[in-house]
Each structure stands twice: as C-alpha cells, then as structure tokens.
PDB file of C-alpha atoms in Angstrom:
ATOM      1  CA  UNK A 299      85.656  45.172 104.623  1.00  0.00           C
ATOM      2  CA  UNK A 300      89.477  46.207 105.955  1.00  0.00           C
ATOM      3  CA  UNK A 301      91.583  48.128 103.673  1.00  0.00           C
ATOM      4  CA  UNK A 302      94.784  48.972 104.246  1.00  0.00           C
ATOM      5  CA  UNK A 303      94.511  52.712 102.501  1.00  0.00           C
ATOM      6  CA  UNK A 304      95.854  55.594 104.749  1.00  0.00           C
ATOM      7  CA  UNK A 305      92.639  58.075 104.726  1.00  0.00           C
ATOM      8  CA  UNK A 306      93.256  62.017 104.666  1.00  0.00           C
ATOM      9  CA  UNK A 307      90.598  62.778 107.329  1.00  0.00           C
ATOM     10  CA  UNK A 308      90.588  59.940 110.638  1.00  0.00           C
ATOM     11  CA  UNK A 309      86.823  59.359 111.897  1.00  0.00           C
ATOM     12  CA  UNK A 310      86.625  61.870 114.770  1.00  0.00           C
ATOM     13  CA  UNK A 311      87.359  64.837 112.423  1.00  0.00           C
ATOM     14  CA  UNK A 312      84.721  64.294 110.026  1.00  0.00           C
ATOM     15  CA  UNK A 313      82.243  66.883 111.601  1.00  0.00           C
ATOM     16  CA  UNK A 314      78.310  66.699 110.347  1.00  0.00           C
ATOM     17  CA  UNK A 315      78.222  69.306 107.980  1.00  0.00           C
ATOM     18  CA  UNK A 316      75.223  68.612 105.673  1.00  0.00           C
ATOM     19  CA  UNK A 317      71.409  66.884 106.279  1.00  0.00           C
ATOM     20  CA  UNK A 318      71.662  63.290 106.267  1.00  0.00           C
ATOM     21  CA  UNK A 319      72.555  62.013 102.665  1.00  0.00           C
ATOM     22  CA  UNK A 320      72.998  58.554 101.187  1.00  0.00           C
ATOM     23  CA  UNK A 321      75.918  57.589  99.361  1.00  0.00           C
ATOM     24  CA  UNK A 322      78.487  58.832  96.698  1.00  0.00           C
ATOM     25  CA  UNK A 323      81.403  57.443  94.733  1.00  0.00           C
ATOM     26  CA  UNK A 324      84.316  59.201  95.102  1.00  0.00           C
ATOM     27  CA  UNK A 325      88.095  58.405  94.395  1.00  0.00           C
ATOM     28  CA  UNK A 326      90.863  57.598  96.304  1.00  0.00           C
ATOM     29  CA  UNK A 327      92.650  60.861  94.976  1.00  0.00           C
ATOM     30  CA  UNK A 328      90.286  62.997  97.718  1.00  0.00           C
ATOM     31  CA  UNK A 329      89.502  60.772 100.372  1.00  0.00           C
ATOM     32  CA  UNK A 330      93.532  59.104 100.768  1.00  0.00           C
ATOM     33  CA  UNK A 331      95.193  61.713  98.651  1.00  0.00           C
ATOM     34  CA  UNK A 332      93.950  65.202  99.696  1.00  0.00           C
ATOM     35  CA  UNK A 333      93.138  66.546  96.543  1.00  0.00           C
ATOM     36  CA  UNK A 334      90.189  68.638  96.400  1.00  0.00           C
ATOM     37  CA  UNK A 335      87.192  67.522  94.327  1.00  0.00           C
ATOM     38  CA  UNK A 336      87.855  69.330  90.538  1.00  0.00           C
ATOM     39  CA  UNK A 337      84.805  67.496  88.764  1.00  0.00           C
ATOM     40  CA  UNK A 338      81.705  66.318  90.723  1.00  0.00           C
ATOM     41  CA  UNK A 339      78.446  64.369  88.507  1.00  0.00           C
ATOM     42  CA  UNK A 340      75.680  63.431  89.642  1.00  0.00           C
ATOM     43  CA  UNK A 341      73.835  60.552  87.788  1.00  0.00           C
ATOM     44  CA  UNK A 342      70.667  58.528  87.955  1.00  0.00           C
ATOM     45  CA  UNK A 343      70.887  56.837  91.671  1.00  0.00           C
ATOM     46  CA  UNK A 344      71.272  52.678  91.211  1.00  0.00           C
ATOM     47  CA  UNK A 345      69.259  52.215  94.676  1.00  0.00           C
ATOM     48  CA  UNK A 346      67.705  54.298  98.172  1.00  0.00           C
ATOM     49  CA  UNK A 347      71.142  54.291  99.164  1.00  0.00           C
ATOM     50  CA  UNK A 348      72.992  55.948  96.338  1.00  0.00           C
ATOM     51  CA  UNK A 349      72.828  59.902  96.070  1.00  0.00           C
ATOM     52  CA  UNK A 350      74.003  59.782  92.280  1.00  0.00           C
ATOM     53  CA  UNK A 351      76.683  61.969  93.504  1.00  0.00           C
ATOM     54  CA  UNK A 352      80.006  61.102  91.721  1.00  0.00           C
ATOM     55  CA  UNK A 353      83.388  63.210  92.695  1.00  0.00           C
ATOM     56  CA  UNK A 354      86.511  63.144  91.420  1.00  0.00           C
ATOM     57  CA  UNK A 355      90.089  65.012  91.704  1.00  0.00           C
ATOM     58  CA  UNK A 356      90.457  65.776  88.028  1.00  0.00           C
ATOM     59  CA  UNK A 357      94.023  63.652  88.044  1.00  0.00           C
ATOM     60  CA  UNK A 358      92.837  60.701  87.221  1.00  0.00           C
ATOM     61  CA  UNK A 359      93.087  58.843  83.786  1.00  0.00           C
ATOM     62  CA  UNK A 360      90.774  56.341  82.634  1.00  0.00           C
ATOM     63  CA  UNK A 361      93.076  53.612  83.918  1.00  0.00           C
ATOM     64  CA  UNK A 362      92.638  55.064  87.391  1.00  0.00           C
ATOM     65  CA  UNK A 363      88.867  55.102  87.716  1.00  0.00           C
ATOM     66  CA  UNK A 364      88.517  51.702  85.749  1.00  0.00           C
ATOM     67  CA  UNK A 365      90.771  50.059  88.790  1.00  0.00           C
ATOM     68  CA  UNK A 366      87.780  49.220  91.366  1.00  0.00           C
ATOM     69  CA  UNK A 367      90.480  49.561  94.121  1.00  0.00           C
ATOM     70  CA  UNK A 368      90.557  53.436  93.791  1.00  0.00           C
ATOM     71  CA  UNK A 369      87.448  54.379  94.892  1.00  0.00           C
ATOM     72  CA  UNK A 370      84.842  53.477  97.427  1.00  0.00           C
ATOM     73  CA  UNK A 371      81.333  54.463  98.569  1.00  0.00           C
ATOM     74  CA  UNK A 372      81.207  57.192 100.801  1.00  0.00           C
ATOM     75  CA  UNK A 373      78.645  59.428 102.841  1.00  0.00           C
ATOM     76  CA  UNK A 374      78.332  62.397 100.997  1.00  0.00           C
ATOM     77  CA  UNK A 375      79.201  64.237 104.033  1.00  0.00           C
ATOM     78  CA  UNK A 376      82.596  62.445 104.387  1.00  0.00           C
ATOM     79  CA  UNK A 377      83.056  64.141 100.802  1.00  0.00           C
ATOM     80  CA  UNK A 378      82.111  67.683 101.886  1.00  0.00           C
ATOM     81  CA  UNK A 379      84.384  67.170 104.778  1.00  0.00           C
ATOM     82  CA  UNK A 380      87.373  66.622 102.495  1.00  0.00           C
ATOM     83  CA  UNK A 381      86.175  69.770 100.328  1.00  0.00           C
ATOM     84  CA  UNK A 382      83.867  72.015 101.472  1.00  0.00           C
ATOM     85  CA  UNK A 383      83.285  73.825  98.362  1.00  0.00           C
ATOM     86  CA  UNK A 384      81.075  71.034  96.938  1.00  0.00           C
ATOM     87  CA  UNK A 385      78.384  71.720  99.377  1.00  0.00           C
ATOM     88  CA  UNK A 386      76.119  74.117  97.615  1.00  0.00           C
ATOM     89  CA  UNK A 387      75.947  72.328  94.605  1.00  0.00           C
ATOM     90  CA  UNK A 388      74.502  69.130  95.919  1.00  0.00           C
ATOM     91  CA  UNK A 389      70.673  70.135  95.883  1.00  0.00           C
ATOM     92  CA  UNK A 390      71.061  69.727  92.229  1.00  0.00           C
ATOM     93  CA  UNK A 391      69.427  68.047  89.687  1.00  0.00           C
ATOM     94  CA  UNK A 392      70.153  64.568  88.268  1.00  0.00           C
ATOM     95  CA  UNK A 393      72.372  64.912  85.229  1.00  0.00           C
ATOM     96  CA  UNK A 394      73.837  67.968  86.622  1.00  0.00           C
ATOM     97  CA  UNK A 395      77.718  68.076  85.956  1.00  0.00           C
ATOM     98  CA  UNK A 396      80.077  70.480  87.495  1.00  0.00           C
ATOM     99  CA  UNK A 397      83.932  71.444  87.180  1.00  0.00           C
ATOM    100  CA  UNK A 398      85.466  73.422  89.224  1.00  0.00           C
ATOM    101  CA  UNK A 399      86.601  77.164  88.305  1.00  0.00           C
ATOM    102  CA  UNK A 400      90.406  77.024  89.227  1.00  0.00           C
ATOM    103  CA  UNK A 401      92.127  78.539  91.815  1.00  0.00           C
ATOM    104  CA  UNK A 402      88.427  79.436  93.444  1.00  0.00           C
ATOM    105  CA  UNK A 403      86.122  77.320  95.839  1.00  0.00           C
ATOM    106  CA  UNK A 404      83.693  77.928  92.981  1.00  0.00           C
ATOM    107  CA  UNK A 405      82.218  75.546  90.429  1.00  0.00           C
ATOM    108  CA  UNK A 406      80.537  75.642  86.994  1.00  0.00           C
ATOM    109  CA  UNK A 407      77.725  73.822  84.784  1.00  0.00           C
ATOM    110  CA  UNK A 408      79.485  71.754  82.313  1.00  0.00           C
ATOM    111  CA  UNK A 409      76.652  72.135  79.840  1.00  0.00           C
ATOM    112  CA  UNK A 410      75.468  69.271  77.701  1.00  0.00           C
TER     113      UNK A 410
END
C-alpha cells in the first residue's frame, strides 16, 4: 500500500511503549496532523488482529470519518506514541468509551 500522507512521527521515533497489541483505527487528524487523541472507543474486535480500539482527534465531522482516506489501521502502540495519555486506559473493557478532560492528559467514562 503507498500513500502519499506526510506522517507526524517517521518510523525510527516510534519507541515500544506498550505489550504487543493488535490493531486500532485511528484518524489521519493524530497520526498526519498532530492532534492529540480527544475521544478514544473501543468496540467489539472484527478479527485476532483488531484491538477494538478506535481514536479520534475530536475535529472531525461526520464527513471526515465517512471518507475511508482519513484513517488507517495502526498498531496501537504507534497511537500511544502520538499521545501518550491514552495508555492507561487501554486495559479496558469492550464498550468502554472515553473523552478526554481538557487541557489535562486525563480522560473520562462517557457513560451509556
């Protein structure tokens, strides 16, 4: 697969940070953009190599995250790289959505 998108982080500085994980979904908005993740889900894995980890910036309409081109599948330690802050909320259970509490490194249960 080539892509022509500019990433934030270049290969070599993505350190290992977390135990091996599968797979996530996360925008363009982190990974290209920089923005740190401001809404993070995680759903009902589709196979052994999906985490059921969803991220997102927060800036994106629905017209964004419909558009296939603005996200990829990443390792979820590529995400944690880009924002460290989502790290101890990713032993968490399935259905588990989080937003994060502005202007901190902190995040909280979106309940329902």
């Amino acid at each position: 697969m080539s892509t022509n998108k500019k990433f934030k982080l270049k290969p070599e500085e993505i350190i290992q940070l977390i135990d091996p994980m599968v797979g996530c979904i996360a925008t363009d908005k982190i990974t290209v953009d920089g923005e740190m993740v401001d809404y993070m889900v995680s759903e009902e894995p589709d196979n052994d190599i999906d985490s059921g980890w969803q991220f997102f910036s927060g800036t994106e309409d629905q017209d964004y995250v419909d558009d296939p081109n603005n996200s990829a599948i990443y390792d979820v330690n590529t995400i944690a790289n880009c924002d460290r802050a989502i790290i101890p909320y990713l032993d968490l259970p399935i259905g588990t959505q989080l937003e994060r509490i502005r202007a901190t490194d902190k995040f909280q249960i979106i309940p329902g």
